[in-house]
PDB file of C-alpha atoms in Angstrom:
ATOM      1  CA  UNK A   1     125.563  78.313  80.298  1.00  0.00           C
ATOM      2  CA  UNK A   2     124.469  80.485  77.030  1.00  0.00           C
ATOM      3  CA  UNK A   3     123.874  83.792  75.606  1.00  0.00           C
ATOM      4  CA  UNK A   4     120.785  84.681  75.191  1.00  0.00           C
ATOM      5  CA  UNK A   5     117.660  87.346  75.035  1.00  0.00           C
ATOM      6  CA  UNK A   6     114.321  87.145  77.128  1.00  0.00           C
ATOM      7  CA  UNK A   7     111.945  89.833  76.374  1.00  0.00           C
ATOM      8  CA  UNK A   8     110.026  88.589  79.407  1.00  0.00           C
ATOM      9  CA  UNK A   9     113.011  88.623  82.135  1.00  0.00           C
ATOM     10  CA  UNK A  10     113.942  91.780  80.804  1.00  0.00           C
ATOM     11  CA  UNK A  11     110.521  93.834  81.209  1.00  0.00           C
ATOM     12  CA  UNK A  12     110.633  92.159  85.014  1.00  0.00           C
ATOM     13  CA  UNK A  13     114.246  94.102  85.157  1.00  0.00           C
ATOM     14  CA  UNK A  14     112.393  96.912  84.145  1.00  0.00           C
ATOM     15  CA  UNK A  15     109.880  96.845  86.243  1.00  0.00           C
ATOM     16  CA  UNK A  16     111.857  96.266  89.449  1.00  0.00           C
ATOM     17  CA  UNK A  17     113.945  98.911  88.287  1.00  0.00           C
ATOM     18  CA  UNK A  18     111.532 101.377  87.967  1.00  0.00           C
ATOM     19  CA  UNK A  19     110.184 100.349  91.481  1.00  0.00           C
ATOM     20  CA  UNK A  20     113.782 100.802  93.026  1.00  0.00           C
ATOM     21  CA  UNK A  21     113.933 104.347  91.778  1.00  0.00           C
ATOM     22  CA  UNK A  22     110.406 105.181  92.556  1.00  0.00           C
ATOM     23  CA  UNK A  23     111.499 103.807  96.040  1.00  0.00           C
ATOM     24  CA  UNK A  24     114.951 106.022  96.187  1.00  0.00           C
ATOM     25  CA  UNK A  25     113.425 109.348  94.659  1.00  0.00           C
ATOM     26  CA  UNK A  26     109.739 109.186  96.636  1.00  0.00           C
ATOM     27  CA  UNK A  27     110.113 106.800  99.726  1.00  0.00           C
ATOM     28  CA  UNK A  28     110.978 108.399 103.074  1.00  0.00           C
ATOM     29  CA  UNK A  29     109.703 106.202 105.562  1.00  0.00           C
ATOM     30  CA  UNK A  30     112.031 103.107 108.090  1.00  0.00           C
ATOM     31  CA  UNK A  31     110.974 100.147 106.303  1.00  0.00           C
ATOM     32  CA  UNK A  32     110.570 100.512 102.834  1.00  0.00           C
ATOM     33  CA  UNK A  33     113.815 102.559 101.535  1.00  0.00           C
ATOM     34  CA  UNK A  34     116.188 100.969 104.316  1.00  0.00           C
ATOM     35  CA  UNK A  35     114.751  97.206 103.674  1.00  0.00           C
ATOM     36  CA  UNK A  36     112.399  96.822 100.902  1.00  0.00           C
ATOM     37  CA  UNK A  37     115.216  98.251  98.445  1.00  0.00           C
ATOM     38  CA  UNK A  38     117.990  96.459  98.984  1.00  0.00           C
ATOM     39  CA  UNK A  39     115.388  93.144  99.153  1.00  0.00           C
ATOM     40  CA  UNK A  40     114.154  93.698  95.801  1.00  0.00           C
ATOM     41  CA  UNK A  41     117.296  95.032  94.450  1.00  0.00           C
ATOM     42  CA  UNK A  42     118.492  91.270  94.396  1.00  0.00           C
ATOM     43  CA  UNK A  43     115.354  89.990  92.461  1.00  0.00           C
ATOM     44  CA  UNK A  44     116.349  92.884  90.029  1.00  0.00           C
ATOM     45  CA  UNK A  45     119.617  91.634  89.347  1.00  0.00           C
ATOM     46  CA  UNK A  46     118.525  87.790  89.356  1.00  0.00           C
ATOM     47  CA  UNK A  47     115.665  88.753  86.445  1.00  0.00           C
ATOM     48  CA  UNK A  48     118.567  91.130  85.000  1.00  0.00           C
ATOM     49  CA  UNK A  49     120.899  88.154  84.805  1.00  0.00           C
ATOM     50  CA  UNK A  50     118.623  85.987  83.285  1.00  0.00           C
ATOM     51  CA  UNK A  51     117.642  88.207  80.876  1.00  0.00           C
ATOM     52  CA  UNK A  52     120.879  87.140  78.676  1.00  0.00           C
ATOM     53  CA  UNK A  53     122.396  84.273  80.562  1.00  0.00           C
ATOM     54  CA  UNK A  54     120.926  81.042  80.522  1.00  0.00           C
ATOM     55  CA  UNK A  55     121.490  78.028  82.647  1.00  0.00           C
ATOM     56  CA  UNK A  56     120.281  76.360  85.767  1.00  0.00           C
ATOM     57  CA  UNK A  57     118.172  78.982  87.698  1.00  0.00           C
ATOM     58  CA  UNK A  58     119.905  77.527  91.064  1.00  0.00           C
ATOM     59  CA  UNK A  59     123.383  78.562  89.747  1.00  0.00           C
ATOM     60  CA  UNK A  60     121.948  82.144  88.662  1.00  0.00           C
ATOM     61  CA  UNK A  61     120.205  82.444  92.118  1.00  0.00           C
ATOM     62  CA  UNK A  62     123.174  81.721  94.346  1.00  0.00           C
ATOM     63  CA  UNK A  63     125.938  83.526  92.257  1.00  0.00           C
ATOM     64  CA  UNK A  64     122.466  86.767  92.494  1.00  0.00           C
ATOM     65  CA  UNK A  65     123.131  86.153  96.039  1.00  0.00           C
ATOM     66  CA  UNK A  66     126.821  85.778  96.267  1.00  0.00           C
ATOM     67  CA  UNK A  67     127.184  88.589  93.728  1.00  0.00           C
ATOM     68  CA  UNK A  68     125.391  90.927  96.518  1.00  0.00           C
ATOM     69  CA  UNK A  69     127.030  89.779  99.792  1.00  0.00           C
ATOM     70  CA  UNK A  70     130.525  90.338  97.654  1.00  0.00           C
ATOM     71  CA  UNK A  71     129.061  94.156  97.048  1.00  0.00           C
ATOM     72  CA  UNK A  72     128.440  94.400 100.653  1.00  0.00           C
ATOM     73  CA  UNK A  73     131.821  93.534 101.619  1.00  0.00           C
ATOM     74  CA  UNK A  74     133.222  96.198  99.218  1.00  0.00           C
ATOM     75  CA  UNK A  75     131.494  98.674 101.441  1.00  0.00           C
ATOM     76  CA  UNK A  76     133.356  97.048 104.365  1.00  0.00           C
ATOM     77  CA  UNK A  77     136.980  97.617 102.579  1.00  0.00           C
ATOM     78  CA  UNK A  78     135.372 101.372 102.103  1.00  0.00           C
ATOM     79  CA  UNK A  79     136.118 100.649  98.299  1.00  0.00           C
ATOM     80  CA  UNK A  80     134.689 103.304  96.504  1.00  0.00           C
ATOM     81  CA  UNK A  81     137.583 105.436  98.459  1.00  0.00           C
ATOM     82  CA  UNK A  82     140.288 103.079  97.138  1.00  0.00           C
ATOM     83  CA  UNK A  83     138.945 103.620  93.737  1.00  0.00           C
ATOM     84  CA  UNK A  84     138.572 107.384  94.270  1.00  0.00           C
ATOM     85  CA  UNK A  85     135.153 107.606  93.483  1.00  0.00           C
ATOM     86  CA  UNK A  86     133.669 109.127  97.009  1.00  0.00           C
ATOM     87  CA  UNK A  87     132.634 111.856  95.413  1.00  0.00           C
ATOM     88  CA  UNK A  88     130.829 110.228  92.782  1.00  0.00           C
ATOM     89  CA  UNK A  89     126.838 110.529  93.602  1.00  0.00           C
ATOM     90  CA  UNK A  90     126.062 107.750  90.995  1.00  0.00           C
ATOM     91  CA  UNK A  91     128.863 105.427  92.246  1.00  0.00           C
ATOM     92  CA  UNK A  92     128.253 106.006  96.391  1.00  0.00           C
ATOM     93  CA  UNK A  93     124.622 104.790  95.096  1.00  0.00           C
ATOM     94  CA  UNK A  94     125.571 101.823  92.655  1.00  0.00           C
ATOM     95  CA  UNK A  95     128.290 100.330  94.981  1.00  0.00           C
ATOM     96  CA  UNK A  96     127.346 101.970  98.323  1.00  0.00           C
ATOM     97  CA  UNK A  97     129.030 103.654 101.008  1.00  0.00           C
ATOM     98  CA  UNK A  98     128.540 101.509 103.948  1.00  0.00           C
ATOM     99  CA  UNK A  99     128.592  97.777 105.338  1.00  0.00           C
ATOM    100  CA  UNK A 100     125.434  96.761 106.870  1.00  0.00           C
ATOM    101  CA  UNK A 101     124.268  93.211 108.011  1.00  0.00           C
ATOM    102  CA  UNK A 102     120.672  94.285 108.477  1.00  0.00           C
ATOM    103  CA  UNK A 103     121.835  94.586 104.295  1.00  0.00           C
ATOM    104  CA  UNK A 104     123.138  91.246 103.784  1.00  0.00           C
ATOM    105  CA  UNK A 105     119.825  90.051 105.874  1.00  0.00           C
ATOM    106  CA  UNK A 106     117.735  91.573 103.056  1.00  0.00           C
ATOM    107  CA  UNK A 107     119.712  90.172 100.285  1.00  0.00           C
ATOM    108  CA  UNK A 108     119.148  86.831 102.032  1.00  0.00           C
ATOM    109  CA  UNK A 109     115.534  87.346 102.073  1.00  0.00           C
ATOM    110  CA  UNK A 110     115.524  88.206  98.334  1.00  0.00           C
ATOM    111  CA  UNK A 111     117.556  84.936  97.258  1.00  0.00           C
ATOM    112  CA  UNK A 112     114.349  83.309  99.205  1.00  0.00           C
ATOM    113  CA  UNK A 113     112.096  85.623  97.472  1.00  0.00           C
ATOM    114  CA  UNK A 114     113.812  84.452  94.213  1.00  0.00           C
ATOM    115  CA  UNK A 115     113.586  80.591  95.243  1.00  0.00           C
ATOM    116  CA  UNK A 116     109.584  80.968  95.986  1.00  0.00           C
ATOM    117  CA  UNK A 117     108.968  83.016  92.868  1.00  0.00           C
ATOM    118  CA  UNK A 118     110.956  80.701  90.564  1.00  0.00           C
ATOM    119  CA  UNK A 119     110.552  77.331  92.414  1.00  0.00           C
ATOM    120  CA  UNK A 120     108.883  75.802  89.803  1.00  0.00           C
ATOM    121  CA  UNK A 121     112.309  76.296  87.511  1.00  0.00           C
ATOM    122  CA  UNK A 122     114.988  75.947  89.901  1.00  0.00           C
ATOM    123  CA  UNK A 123     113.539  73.047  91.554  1.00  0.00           C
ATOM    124  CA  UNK A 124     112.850  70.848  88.669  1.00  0.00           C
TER     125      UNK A 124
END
């Protein structure tokens, strides 16, 4: 693993960033906001990721993946009560407020999303 800076992975943050906020402000409907988000949200951190870390993209994938099913299962333990921050808009919406499989289903479908975009790099 190494420290490093891609211009390229980071604009692709960016982008998905923008696109999960445009999704959470404007988006109102029962597939996009409850599944399309939390899909893309792991592509978002995978591109964040390798925007300054580089090694194989397998291992970045899988700990992208790991990372969000270990989020999810903060929402079981209702941790952002433990830590006191339930009242916190920003944190309820960073950590979330709620375990959901139909959520770790769509963080399963981004890792896949992730291996067919990057297949090329993670395969080789």
């Amino acid at each position: 693993m190494k420290f490093t800076f891609s211009s390229q992975n980071f604009l692709i943050s960016l982008t998905l960033f923008f696109i999960e906020v445009v999704i959470a402000l404007f988006v109102r409907d029962k597939f996009i906001r409850p599944y399309g988000g939390d899909v893309l949200v792991v592509v978002l951190v995978y591109y964040f990721s390798k925007t300054f870390i580089k090694t194989k993209p397998i291992y970045l994938t899988v700990f992208t993946l790991l990372f969000a099913y270990f989020v999810e299962f903060l929402q079981y333990l209702n941790f952002i009560t433990f830590i006191g921050l339930q009242n916190n808009k920003l944190a309820r919406v960073v950590i979330g407020t709620s375990f959901s499989w139909g959520d770790m289903v769509c963080y399963t479908v981004g890792f896949v999303l992730i291996l067919l975009i990057d297949r090329k790099q993670i395969f080789n």
